[in-house]
Structures are given as structure tokens and as C-alpha cells.
Amino acid sequence: MCSSFLKGAALAALLVMAGGVQARELRVCADPNNLPFSNEAAEGFENKIVSLIARELGAEVRYTWWAQRRGFLRNTLKTEICDLVPGLPANLEGVRTTAPYYRSSYVFVTRAGGPEIVSFNDPALRAVTIGVHLIGDDGSNTPPAHALSRRGIVENVRGFMIYGDYNEPDPPARILKALANGDIDVAVVWGPLGGYFAGRETVPLNVTPVRPIFDGPQLPMAFDISMAVRKEDESLRQEVDAALARHRPEVDAILAAYGVPRLDTGMKQAGRTP
């Protein structure tokens, strides 16, 4: 009886200890309405890549959803409500970033049979209606908006606020809908956005990387994309780095499925989400 009692007590103690062990959490901040990158249903390619990392770390993903607008990092990562933010430029100031997991550029998107634009120096840009994303009226607009302005291409440019109407799904995609509807002739957008939505419009759309890739020393059109942690969180950065490297083929497959144009592996064709 004594032996049975001791065994039962030991088992009970083990169960209590096991019950007290909490699963590791990977706390991530992301935009809940920003396909193809992320959304609250975890349908974006950043959501899929984060899930890969979490499985590698033996962790459960816990999202804090926050619109990715000005002040995003200040109100999320830097207030410690999360520990990881995907989809940021490599070597971004104020945070510690992983090794890049893809490199993309801005792209020209046109309707099939429309103008074939390959460069900001193409004379055809002066004779067509061009859509660009705008961030604000204080000079902090997207590189393509500045590139066109530098060339005096202004009157035929139509601006689309990148934040858009947040009550609608995927607000930055409105510019591609305008292109498909014939309201504009050319859209100049960030590559992953163009590649993803070009593959989902009923009108065939062509996606071409912009040239020049560097329109002057202060106006890059291509960026390496990484994930970010707080500057002091080097151990997590190393873990995420190792997970991304170990799952490189799966990461590449996810990016290809979402039609992300790549400069590090060559331009990929627009695809459809699995």
C-alpha cells in the first residue's frame, strides 16, 4: 500500500508540474487588413512564414493586430506588446533585423495590350494616366511618386492613399482595381502588392520591375525585407534567423505562391494563394 501511495503521489506531482508549464508564445504584431502581407484571418504570406518560424521554435503565435501606419513600431514593438514584426526593411534604424528572406522592388503594372513601360525615363509615361501610392502631403511619399515628380511628370499622375478606407478589405489594392477598370493606364506599386493582385484581377495584367533600381543615391526602388525584434533581443533574432534559414525552401514556396516579384532569385510569376 505504501508503494502504491508513493507512486500515486509521484504521478500527481508530475501532473501538477506539467500543468504548470506554459507553452512558449511567439508574440507578433501585424496589420489585420493588409493582404498579401497579413490579415486577421492569417491569410497573408507573412502569416504563413511566421507560422513556420513558430513551429520551429515550438511556440504558439499570439498576434497583436495594429494598422501598419505611422507610429506602428513605436506603439507595438517598442512598447513590448509584441516581440517580432515581419516584413520590414533590412537594417531598419531603431530595431534589430534578421537576415533578409526576400528582395523585391517597385513594379510597373499595366493591362495586357497596354503601354509596355520598363523605365521611369520612358517617354510613354508622359502620355498615360499613372497611379501611385501616396503616404501624405509632407514629402514622405513613395519612391515612385518622387521619381515621377523629379522628371516633371505630375499632371497625369493620380494619387491613391496607401492607407485607403480601412473599413474595406485590402485598402492598398484599390489602385490595382482602378487599373483593371481602365481608370488609369499604369500603376507603380510595391512588388508584392502588384504581383499578388495582378494574379487575381479578371483583366490580364503585366508586372515589370521598375528601372532604374536606384534613382539617385537617396531614392532606392528595391529593398531587402527582414523581420525585426527589439535591439536588445539578440537571442530571439538568432532563433528567427536560424528558423528562416532552415526553412528556406518553404519560405521561397510561400513567396512564389503569392506572386511576390523577387530580385534575389529572379522575377516570379503572379500566383494564387494555396
Rosetta silent file (secondary structure, phi, psi, omega in degrees, C-alpha in Angstrom):
SEQUENCE: MCSSFLKGAALAALLVMAGGVQARELRVCADPNNLPFSNEAAEGFENKIVSLIARELGAEVRYTWWAQRRGFLRNTLKTEICDLVPGLPANLEGVRTTAPYYRSSYVFVTRAGGPEIVSFNDPALRAVTIGVHLIGDDGSNTPPAHALSRRGIVENVRGFMIYGDYNEPDPPARILKALANGDIDVAVVWGPLGGYFAGRETVPLNVTPVRPIFDGPQLPMAFDISMAVRKEDESLRQEVDAALARHRPEVDAILAAYGVPRLDTGMKQAGRTP
SCORE:     score description
SCORE:     0.000 S_00000001
   1 L     0.000  -41.192  179.264    0.000    0.000    0.000 S_00000001
   2 H   -60.460  -43.539  179.725    2.877    2.319    0.874 S_00000001
   3 H   -62.627  -42.896  179.892    4.491    1.685   -2.509 S_00000001
   4 H   -64.051  -40.083  179.201    1.237    2.346   -4.323 S_00000001
   5 H   -61.994  -44.693 -178.603    0.719    5.535   -2.347 S_00000001
   6 H   -64.795  -40.817  178.219    4.198    6.812   -3.188 S_00000001
   7 H   -63.136  -42.203  179.445    3.781    6.048   -6.872 S_00000001
   8 H   -64.651  -40.154  179.203    0.441    7.835   -6.912 S_00000001
   9 H   -64.516  -41.322  179.117    1.892   10.855   -5.140 S_00000001
  10 H   -63.231  -41.294  179.361    4.804   10.994   -7.577 S_00000001
  11 H   -64.787  -41.007  178.694    2.413   10.826  -10.532 S_00000001
  12 H   -62.020  -41.446  179.321    0.268   13.568   -9.049 S_00000001
  13 H   -63.131  -40.703  178.792    3.329   15.756   -8.556 S_00000001
  14 H   -64.312  -39.493  179.478    4.383   15.229  -12.167 S_00000001
  15 H   -65.336  -39.856  177.999    0.911   16.156  -13.392 S_00000001
  16 H   -63.345  -42.997  179.851    0.938   19.342  -11.325 S_00000001
  17 H   -64.130  -43.150 -179.620    4.367   20.244  -12.705 S_00000001
  18 H   -64.393  -39.519 -179.920    3.286   19.520  -16.272 S_00000001
  19 H   -66.708  -24.451 -179.293    0.131   21.559  -15.807 S_00000001
  20 H   -84.869   -9.301  179.888    2.210   24.485  -14.624 S_00000001
  21 L   -84.360  120.201 -179.534    4.396   24.545  -17.725 S_00000001
  22 L   -93.265  142.525  176.272    3.089   27.073  -20.219 S_00000001
  23 L   -64.310  143.881  178.021    3.610   26.706  -23.945 S_00000001
  24 E   -65.530  140.889  176.977    6.046   29.209  -25.366 S_00000001
  25 E  -108.933  139.741  168.961    4.427   32.187  -27.100 S_00000001
  26 E  -107.743  104.326 -174.821    5.727   33.987  -30.143 S_00000001
  27 E   -88.248  118.271 -172.147    4.203   37.442  -29.782 S_00000001
  28 E  -124.039  137.366  172.179    3.831   39.081  -33.188 S_00000001
  29 E  -106.166  132.920 -178.362    2.479   42.469  -34.244 S_00000001
  30 E  -155.270  164.531  179.522    0.935   42.700  -37.708 S_00000001
  31 L   -81.121  132.218 -178.220   -1.691   44.543  -39.720 S_00000001
  32 L   -82.924   -0.315 -173.997   -5.140   42.865  -39.646 S_00000001
  33 E  -149.957   60.759 -172.118   -6.169   44.164  -43.084 S_00000001
  34 E  -148.236   54.303  173.965   -3.212   44.250  -45.409 S_00000001
  35 L   -64.967  147.120   11.122   -3.117   41.398  -47.911 S_00000001
  36 L   -86.813    6.486 -172.576   -0.979   39.942  -49.385 S_00000001
  37 L   -81.217  -55.304 -178.279    1.156   40.538  -46.289 S_00000001
  38 E  -158.647  155.733  167.213   -1.152   39.822  -43.360 S_00000001
  39 E  -155.906  173.620 -172.964   -4.717   39.876  -42.156 S_00000001
  40 L   -67.690  -20.158  176.307   -6.709   38.848  -39.110 S_00000001
  41 L   -87.345    4.794  179.792   -7.617   35.519  -40.716 S_00000001
  42 L    59.500   41.728 -178.225   -3.870   34.770  -41.076 S_00000001
  43 L   -98.200   -5.468 -177.431   -4.209   34.526  -44.875 S_00000001
  44 L   -84.041  164.265 -178.076   -1.159   36.616  -45.787 S_00000001
  45 H   -70.502  -28.809  175.056    2.257   35.318  -46.746 S_00000001
  46 H   -66.497  -37.718  175.683    3.821   36.919  -43.668 S_00000001
  47 H   -58.798  -43.090 -177.891    1.307   34.976  -41.536 S_00000001
  48 H   -66.052  -40.117 -179.313    2.379   31.737  -43.238 S_00000001
  49 H   -69.602  -39.673  176.103    6.079   32.440  -42.721 S_00000001
  50 H   -60.093  -39.285  178.751    5.524   33.369  -39.072 S_00000001
  51 H   -62.669  -38.857  175.775    3.731   30.028  -38.603 S_00000001
  52 H   -59.110  -46.383 -178.374    6.792   28.230  -39.986 S_00000001
  53 H   -63.298  -44.201 -178.334    9.024   30.026  -37.506 S_00000001
  54 H   -60.951  -41.775  178.552    6.695   29.312  -34.586 S_00000001
  55 H   -63.293  -39.456  178.865    6.649   25.589  -35.344 S_00000001
  56 H   -63.755  -35.307 -177.826   10.438   25.567  -35.498 S_00000001
  57 H   -88.523   -2.299 -176.819   10.616   27.296  -32.108 S_00000001
  58 L    65.467   37.398 -174.340    7.956   25.086  -30.555 S_00000001
  59 E  -121.587  160.218  172.298    5.843   28.166  -29.896 S_00000001
  60 E  -101.555  135.529 -179.547    2.270   29.304  -30.320 S_00000001
  61 E   -79.389  130.331  171.703    1.717   32.518  -32.268 S_00000001
  62 E  -123.942  114.528 -176.111   -0.127   35.264  -30.425 S_00000001
  63 E   -90.601  142.619  160.323   -0.937   38.267  -32.602 S_00000001
  64 E  -111.041  117.975 -175.692   -1.476   41.857  -31.628 S_00000001
  65 E   -90.767  129.706 -177.077   -3.275   43.443  -34.557 S_00000001
  66 L  -150.841  128.204  179.225   -2.379   47.045  -35.316 S_00000001
  67 L   -57.558  130.017 -174.379   -2.828   49.020  -38.527 S_00000001
  68 L   -84.454   77.263  179.351    0.610   49.435  -40.075 S_00000001
  69 L  -120.729 -171.073  179.490    0.637   53.194  -40.317 S_00000001
  70 L   -57.994  137.957 -178.248    2.883   55.891  -38.943 S_00000001
  71 L    86.056    4.206 -176.866    3.833   55.154  -35.377 S_00000001
  72 H   -57.386  -54.212 -178.308    3.324   51.400  -35.851 S_00000001
  73 H   -66.576  -37.345 -179.932    6.668   50.330  -34.363 S_00000001
  74 H   -61.803  -35.572 -176.301    6.543   52.990  -31.664 S_00000001
  75 H   -93.692   -3.383 -175.683    3.164   51.703  -30.484 S_00000001
  76 L  -123.450  -83.763 -175.478    3.855   47.982  -30.817 S_00000001
  77 H   -58.384  -42.557 -174.154    7.359   46.512  -30.715 S_00000001
  78 H   -77.962  -14.169  172.973    8.846   49.365  -28.721 S_00000001
  79 H   -96.128    2.537  174.165    6.100   49.235  -26.081 S_00000001
  80 L    67.211   26.877  172.510    6.798   45.492  -25.709 S_00000001
  81 L   -84.023   -8.179  172.319    3.286   44.315  -26.543 S_00000001
  82 L  -151.164  170.326 -175.304    4.955   42.019  -29.062 S_00000001
  83 L  -119.671  -11.450 -174.794    8.438   40.690  -29.756 S_00000001
  84 E  -144.207  136.206  174.832    8.525   40.186  -33.531 S_00000001
  85 E  -128.842  119.984  178.097    7.379   42.190  -36.545 S_00000001
  86 E   -84.499  162.464  168.094    7.617   40.650  -40.030 S_00000001
  87 E    74.951   37.213  178.695    8.048   42.435  -43.338 S_00000001
  88 E  -114.625  155.108  178.635   10.327   45.381  -42.544 S_00000001
  89 E   -60.601  140.064  177.696   13.322   46.719  -44.485 S_00000001
  90 L   -60.217  144.948  177.201   16.629   45.136  -43.502 S_00000001
  91 L    62.353   28.755  176.881   18.851   47.217  -41.207 S_00000001
  92 L   -63.523  136.178 -178.289   15.982   49.497  -40.218 S_00000001
  93 L   -66.894  145.384  174.196   17.094   52.005  -37.590 S_00000001
  94 L    88.986   -8.040  177.542   15.882   51.574  -34.028 S_00000001
  95 L  -136.377  173.501  175.056   15.338   47.800  -34.228 S_00000001
  96 E  -111.984  124.861 -174.229   17.404   44.668  -34.803 S_00000001
  97 E  -109.804  153.197  176.222   16.592   42.869  -38.045 S_00000001
  98 L   -75.807  174.442  168.349   17.109   39.329  -39.264 S_00000001
  99 L   -62.111  145.977 -178.950   18.907   38.370  -42.425 S_00000001
 100 L   -62.324  145.739  174.572   16.637   39.210  -45.390 S_00000001
 101 L  -111.868   -4.316  165.012   14.306   36.486  -46.601 S_00000001
 102 E  -164.722  160.337  175.978   13.467   38.190  -49.898 S_00000001
 103 E  -127.757  127.840  179.285   14.379   41.198  -52.001 S_00000001
 104 E  -135.863  179.415 -178.675   11.799   42.930  -54.147 S_00000001
 105 E  -141.920  170.904  168.021   11.289   46.239  -55.924 S_00000001
 106 E   -67.898  154.104 -176.433    8.591   48.585  -57.034 S_00000001
 107 E  -134.591  151.740  166.354    6.928   47.465  -60.245 S_00000001
 108 E   -87.990  130.642  175.066    5.056   48.890  -63.197 S_00000001
 109 E  -118.849  126.274 -178.701    1.704   47.163  -63.615 S_00000001
 110 E  -133.756  159.178  173.831   -0.131   47.575  -66.935 S_00000001
 111 E   -74.109  145.034  175.639   -3.044   45.952  -68.707 S_00000001
 112 L   -58.156  132.379 -176.820   -2.158   43.353  -71.316 S_00000001
 113 L    87.801   -4.385  178.145   -2.067   45.139  -74.675 S_00000001
 114 L   -89.882 -164.253 -179.692   -1.418   48.474  -72.977 S_00000001
 115 L   -64.806  140.084  177.897    1.796   50.500  -72.831 S_00000001
 116 L   -98.208   94.726 -176.017    4.935   48.477  -72.127 S_00000001
 117 L   -97.503  128.476  179.665    6.718   50.577  -69.530 S_00000001
 118 L  -125.808   -7.398 -175.217   10.144   49.456  -68.335 S_00000001
 119 L  -152.528  148.846  173.114   11.738   52.677  -67.042 S_00000001
 120 L   -64.359  -16.383  178.973   10.886   55.962  -65.372 S_00000001
 121 L   -90.628    3.391 -179.557   12.686   57.513  -68.350 S_00000001
 122 L   -68.227  122.738  179.867   10.212   56.017  -70.849 S_00000001
 123 H   -58.433  -24.320 -178.815    8.640   58.885  -72.865 S_00000001
 124 H   -62.788  -22.437 -178.846    5.330   56.983  -72.861 S_00000001
 125 H   -66.125  -19.237  179.779    4.862   57.887  -69.192 S_00000001
 126 H   -82.175   -9.513 -174.255    4.105   61.459  -70.235 S_00000001
 127 L  -117.570    9.499 -178.696    1.135   60.371  -72.337 S_00000001
 128 L  -127.681  164.911  176.330   -0.672   57.962  -69.996 S_00000001
 129 L   -91.016  124.486 -172.469   -2.517   58.206  -66.693 S_00000001
 130 E  -113.622  133.030  174.476   -0.312   56.892  -63.877 S_00000001
 131 E  -103.668  132.674  175.744   -1.424   55.731  -60.456 S_00000001
 132 E  -133.616  154.717  174.409    0.946   55.928  -57.492 S_00000001
 133 E   -81.652  139.823  175.362    0.543   55.387  -53.785 S_00000001
 134 E  -115.773  145.301  177.447    0.719   58.448  -51.563 S_00000001
 135 L  -103.913  -38.678 -179.336    1.534   58.456  -47.860 S_00000001
 136 L  -172.953 -173.835 -177.582    0.955   62.099  -47.017 S_00000001
 137 L  -107.017   19.735 -176.006    1.446   65.703  -48.073 S_00000001
 138 L  -110.026   19.190  178.701    4.652   66.321  -46.134 S_00000001
 139 L    90.252   -1.343 -178.510    7.135   64.915  -48.657 S_00000001
 140 L   -95.444   45.941 -179.683    7.102   61.390  -47.241 S_00000001
 141 L   -87.823  173.841 -175.495    5.644   59.810  -50.335 S_00000001
 142 L   -68.201  155.322  178.924    6.687   56.592  -52.011 S_00000001
 143 H   -53.360  -42.214  178.694    9.874   56.482  -54.107 S_00000001
 144 H   -60.540  -36.751  178.668    7.934   56.181  -57.422 S_00000001
 145 H   -61.959  -41.301  178.332    5.987   59.359  -56.635 S_00000001
 146 H   -68.882  -39.494 -179.193    9.271   61.210  -56.103 S_00000001
 147 H   -62.056  -42.267  178.926   10.853   59.677  -59.228 S_00000001
 148 H   -67.476  -42.405 -179.974    7.996   60.875  -61.419 S_00000001
 149 H   -62.291  -38.806  179.068    7.996   64.324  -59.832 S_00000001
 150 H   -59.953  -27.692 -178.743   11.741   64.689  -60.427 S_00000001
 151 L   -95.660    6.552  179.765   11.042   64.231  -64.149 S_00000001
 152 L    74.787   15.564  178.388    8.224   66.754  -64.185 S_00000001
 153 L   -92.118   95.757 -172.171    5.623   64.024  -64.658 S_00000001
 154 L  -130.883  -46.928 -172.026    2.915   65.440  -62.424 S_00000001
 155 L   -62.875  -30.256 -176.653   -0.212   66.477  -64.310 S_00000001
 156 L  -101.610   16.964  179.882   -1.075   62.941  -65.448 S_00000001
 157 E  -101.604  133.274  177.747   -0.382   61.299  -62.078 S_00000001
 158 E  -114.515  126.560 -177.377   -3.250   60.175  -59.882 S_00000001
 159 E   -92.574  140.766  175.215   -2.577   59.547  -56.211 S_00000001
 160 E  -123.269  119.559  179.119   -4.072   56.736  -54.159 S_00000001
 161 E   -60.881  126.594 -176.077   -3.651   56.936  -50.388 S_00000001
 162 L   -65.282  -26.630  178.756   -1.816   53.788  -49.380 S_00000001
 163 L   -78.952  -31.636  175.099   -3.870   53.574  -46.190 S_00000001
 164 L    57.839 -160.048  177.324   -7.143   53.882  -48.104 S_00000001
 165 L   -90.410  108.239 -172.673  -10.515   53.211  -46.491 S_00000001
 166 L   -72.266   -8.455  175.234   -9.703   50.834  -43.660 S_00000001
 167 L   -78.023  -14.550  178.237  -13.347   49.722  -43.472 S_00000001
 168 L   -98.790  154.824  177.563  -12.858   47.978  -46.817 S_00000001
 169 L   -70.014  140.314  172.273  -10.750   44.838  -47.327 S_00000001
 170 L    52.568   59.201 -174.933   -7.159   45.334  -48.536 S_00000001
 171 H   -55.224  -34.920  179.815   -7.253   49.158  -48.850 S_00000001
 172 H   -66.789  -15.183 -176.235   -3.881   49.487  -50.693 S_00000001
 173 H   -78.654   -5.186 -177.067   -5.246   47.279  -53.530 S_00000001
 174 H   -60.089  -30.640 -179.874   -7.659   49.948  -54.756 S_00000001
 175 H   -64.813  -35.530  179.046   -5.012   51.225  -57.173 S_00000001
 176 H   -73.216  -33.183  175.570   -4.895   47.826  -58.947 S_00000001
 177 H   -65.048  -39.486  177.924   -8.694   47.766  -59.213 S_00000001
 178 H   -63.264  -37.788  177.655   -8.548   51.194  -60.843 S_00000001
 179 H   -65.157  -46.908 -179.109   -6.022   49.855  -63.354 S_00000001
 180 H   -62.848  -33.602 -179.209   -8.161   46.815  -64.176 S_00000001
 181 L   -80.589   -7.587  179.887  -11.212   49.066  -64.623 S_00000001
 182 L    86.823   10.522  178.576   -9.348   51.354  -67.042 S_00000001
 183 L   -74.133  -27.043  173.353   -9.359   54.401  -64.752 S_00000001
 184 L  -132.671  164.348 -177.823   -5.564   54.559  -65.013 S_00000001
 185 L  -102.581  -26.574 -178.347   -3.134   53.130  -67.564 S_00000001
 186 E  -140.971  135.579  171.351   -0.143   52.327  -65.346 S_00000001
 187 E  -115.202  135.924  176.803    0.161   51.582  -61.634 S_00000001
 188 E  -115.728  107.918 -171.308    3.512   51.872  -59.882 S_00000001
 189 E  -136.569  166.378  175.339    3.348   49.856  -56.661 S_00000001
 190 E   -63.233  136.487 -169.742    5.458   47.826  -54.263 S_00000001
 191 H   -50.316  -52.102 -178.451    6.239   44.477  -55.910 S_00000001
 192 H   -58.911  -37.551  177.195    4.456   42.007  -53.590 S_00000001
 193 H   -64.651  -46.614 -179.959    1.242   44.037  -53.759 S_00000001
 194 H   -64.454  -44.813 -178.264    1.412   44.246  -57.560 S_00000001
 195 H   -64.220  -40.088 -177.634    2.309   40.602  -58.066 S_00000001
 196 H   -68.218  -52.782 -174.223   -0.418   39.300  -55.769 S_00000001
 197 H   -77.988  -24.095  174.194   -3.345   41.355  -57.016 S_00000001
 198 H   -62.095  -33.062 -179.946   -2.301   41.236  -60.682 S_00000001
 199 L   -79.987   -0.625 -176.842   -2.855   37.499  -60.488 S_00000001
 200 L  -119.690   -3.881  175.739   -6.365   37.972  -59.121 S_00000001
 201 L   -81.910  149.530  178.355   -7.908   40.502  -61.482 S_00000001
 202 L   -72.845  -24.416  176.387  -10.143   39.263  -64.278 S_00000001
 203 L   -86.880  129.489  178.392   -8.276   41.569  -66.675 S_00000001
 204 L   -62.206  130.044 -179.366   -4.783   40.241  -67.573 S_00000001
 205 E  -124.577  142.635  178.049   -2.129   42.472  -66.036 S_00000001
 206 E  -102.771  140.461 -179.187    1.620   42.606  -66.650 S_00000001
 207 E  -119.920  122.996 -176.683    4.128   43.179  -63.838 S_00000001
 208 E  -132.994  129.798  178.478    7.564   44.647  -64.641 S_00000001
 209 E   -63.737  141.255 -178.416   10.262   45.782  -62.172 S_00000001
 210 L   -70.405  155.964  171.811   10.940   49.492  -62.361 S_00000001
 211 L  -136.548  143.724   -3.880   14.168   50.888  -63.715 S_00000001
 212 L   -73.758  153.094  179.125   16.442   52.393  -62.590 S_00000001
 213 L   -68.061  -32.722  172.997   16.553   50.420  -59.355 S_00000001
 214 E  -118.680  107.866 -178.623   18.417   53.340  -57.759 S_00000001
 215 L   -95.954   66.107 -172.357   17.042   56.643  -58.992 S_00000001
 216 L    97.011  158.786 -172.723   19.745   58.694  -57.367 S_00000001
 217 L   -63.321  -24.957 -177.109   21.593   57.890  -54.122 S_00000001
 218 L  -104.404   12.124 -175.029   18.639   58.749  -51.873 S_00000001
 219 L  -135.377   69.333  176.870   15.881   57.064  -53.871 S_00000001
 220 E   -72.552  147.332  177.379   16.166   53.262  -53.898 S_00000001
 221 L  -110.328   -5.138 -179.344   13.399   51.274  -55.594 S_00000001
 222 E  -125.589  145.460 -176.746   14.432   47.847  -54.255 S_00000001
 223 E  -142.117  141.583  168.845   14.596   46.668  -50.662 S_00000001
 224 E   -82.792  134.745 -175.489   15.751   43.618  -48.719 S_00000001
 225 E  -112.148  133.299 -175.088   12.965   42.509  -46.387 S_00000001
 226 E  -132.399 -178.337  168.329   13.554   41.106  -42.903 S_00000001
 227 E  -109.788  155.083 -174.038   11.831   40.545  -39.589 S_00000001
 228 E  -124.618  144.383  170.886   12.510   42.816  -36.636 S_00000001
 229 E  -127.512  174.028  175.134   12.927   42.429  -32.881 S_00000001
 230 L   -66.200  155.266 -173.161   13.907   44.969  -30.254 S_00000001
 231 L   -60.029  -31.404 -177.535   17.557   45.953  -30.334 S_00000001
 232 L   -85.620   -3.763 -173.081   18.328   44.176  -27.085 S_00000001
 233 L   -98.472   59.515 -176.309   16.650   40.904  -28.119 S_00000001
 234 H   -66.392  -34.105 -177.806   19.586   39.325  -29.926 S_00000001
 235 H   -64.673  -41.437  177.832   18.759   35.783  -28.819 S_00000001
 236 H   -67.130  -39.538  177.957   15.324   35.875  -30.450 S_00000001
 237 H   -58.124  -43.066  179.795   16.812   37.390  -33.593 S_00000001
 238 H   -64.674  -38.963  178.604   19.247   34.494  -33.818 S_00000001
 239 H   -64.599  -44.010 -179.769   16.461   31.956  -33.329 S_00000001
 240 H   -66.995  -41.039  175.967   14.312   33.527  -36.040 S_00000001
 241 H   -55.521  -48.617 -177.869   17.330   33.779  -38.353 S_00000001
 242 H   -64.016  -38.985  179.122   18.065   30.088  -37.896 S_00000001
 243 H   -65.919  -42.375  178.354   14.426   29.137  -38.497 S_00000001
 244 H   -62.845  -41.930  179.514   14.264   31.186  -41.697 S_00000001
 245 H   -66.039  -41.734 -177.623   17.480   29.612  -42.965 S_00000001
 246 H   -67.646  -30.033 -177.050   16.363   26.085  -42.098 S_00000001
 247 L  -108.661   28.153 -179.289   13.034   26.547  -43.855 S_00000001
 248 H   -51.782  -46.135  179.699   14.357   28.452  -46.866 S_00000001
 249 H   -61.562  -39.328  179.303   12.649   26.169  -49.427 S_00000001
 250 H   -68.541  -39.655  177.682    9.267   26.529  -47.699 S_00000001
 251 H   -61.085  -46.301  178.989    9.671   30.310  -47.440 S_00000001
 252 H   -60.167  -39.580 -179.682   10.506   30.516  -51.147 S_00000001
 253 H   -65.963  -39.011  177.763    7.458   28.366  -51.984 S_00000001
 254 H   -63.820  -47.291 -179.502    5.169   30.635  -49.961 S_00000001
 255 H   -61.239  -40.702  179.013    6.512   33.769  -51.660 S_00000001
 256 H   -65.246  -39.874 -179.001    6.097   32.170  -55.098 S_00000001
 257 H   -64.419  -27.515  179.287    2.516   31.122  -54.333 S_00000001
 258 L   -94.664    7.009  175.842    1.664   34.732  -53.519 S_00000001
 259 L    70.803   26.850 -177.747    3.259   36.070  -56.700 S_00000001
 260 L   -71.587  119.892  175.630    5.982   38.051  -54.936 S_00000001
 261 L   -69.100  127.652 -175.241    8.382   39.523  -57.537 S_00000001
 262 L  -113.311  135.390  170.928   11.897   38.605  -56.456 S_00000001
 263 L   -97.847  -16.614 -179.710   15.173   40.300  -57.306 S_00000001
 264 L   -84.518  -21.051  178.719   17.195   37.804  -55.278 S_00000001
 265 L  -129.728   10.938 -175.605   16.009   34.775  -57.277 S_00000001
 266 L    95.544  155.059 -178.552   14.615   36.360  -60.418 S_00000001
 267 L   -66.993  130.315  178.108   11.140   37.682  -61.080 S_00000001
 268 L   -98.131  149.608  176.631    8.410   35.187  -60.167 S_00000001
 269 L   -74.170  148.848  177.024    5.090   34.963  -61.984 S_00000001
 270 L   -58.961  133.867 -178.838    1.982   36.077  -60.153 S_00000001
 271 L  -121.373 -171.969  178.414    0.473   33.112  -58.367 S_00000001
 272 L  -122.514  142.871 -179.735   -2.549   32.201  -56.325 S_00000001
 273 L   -61.801  135.376  178.904   -2.705   31.593  -52.611 S_00000001
 274 L   -59.354    0.000    0.000   -2.894   27.898  -51.786 S_00000001
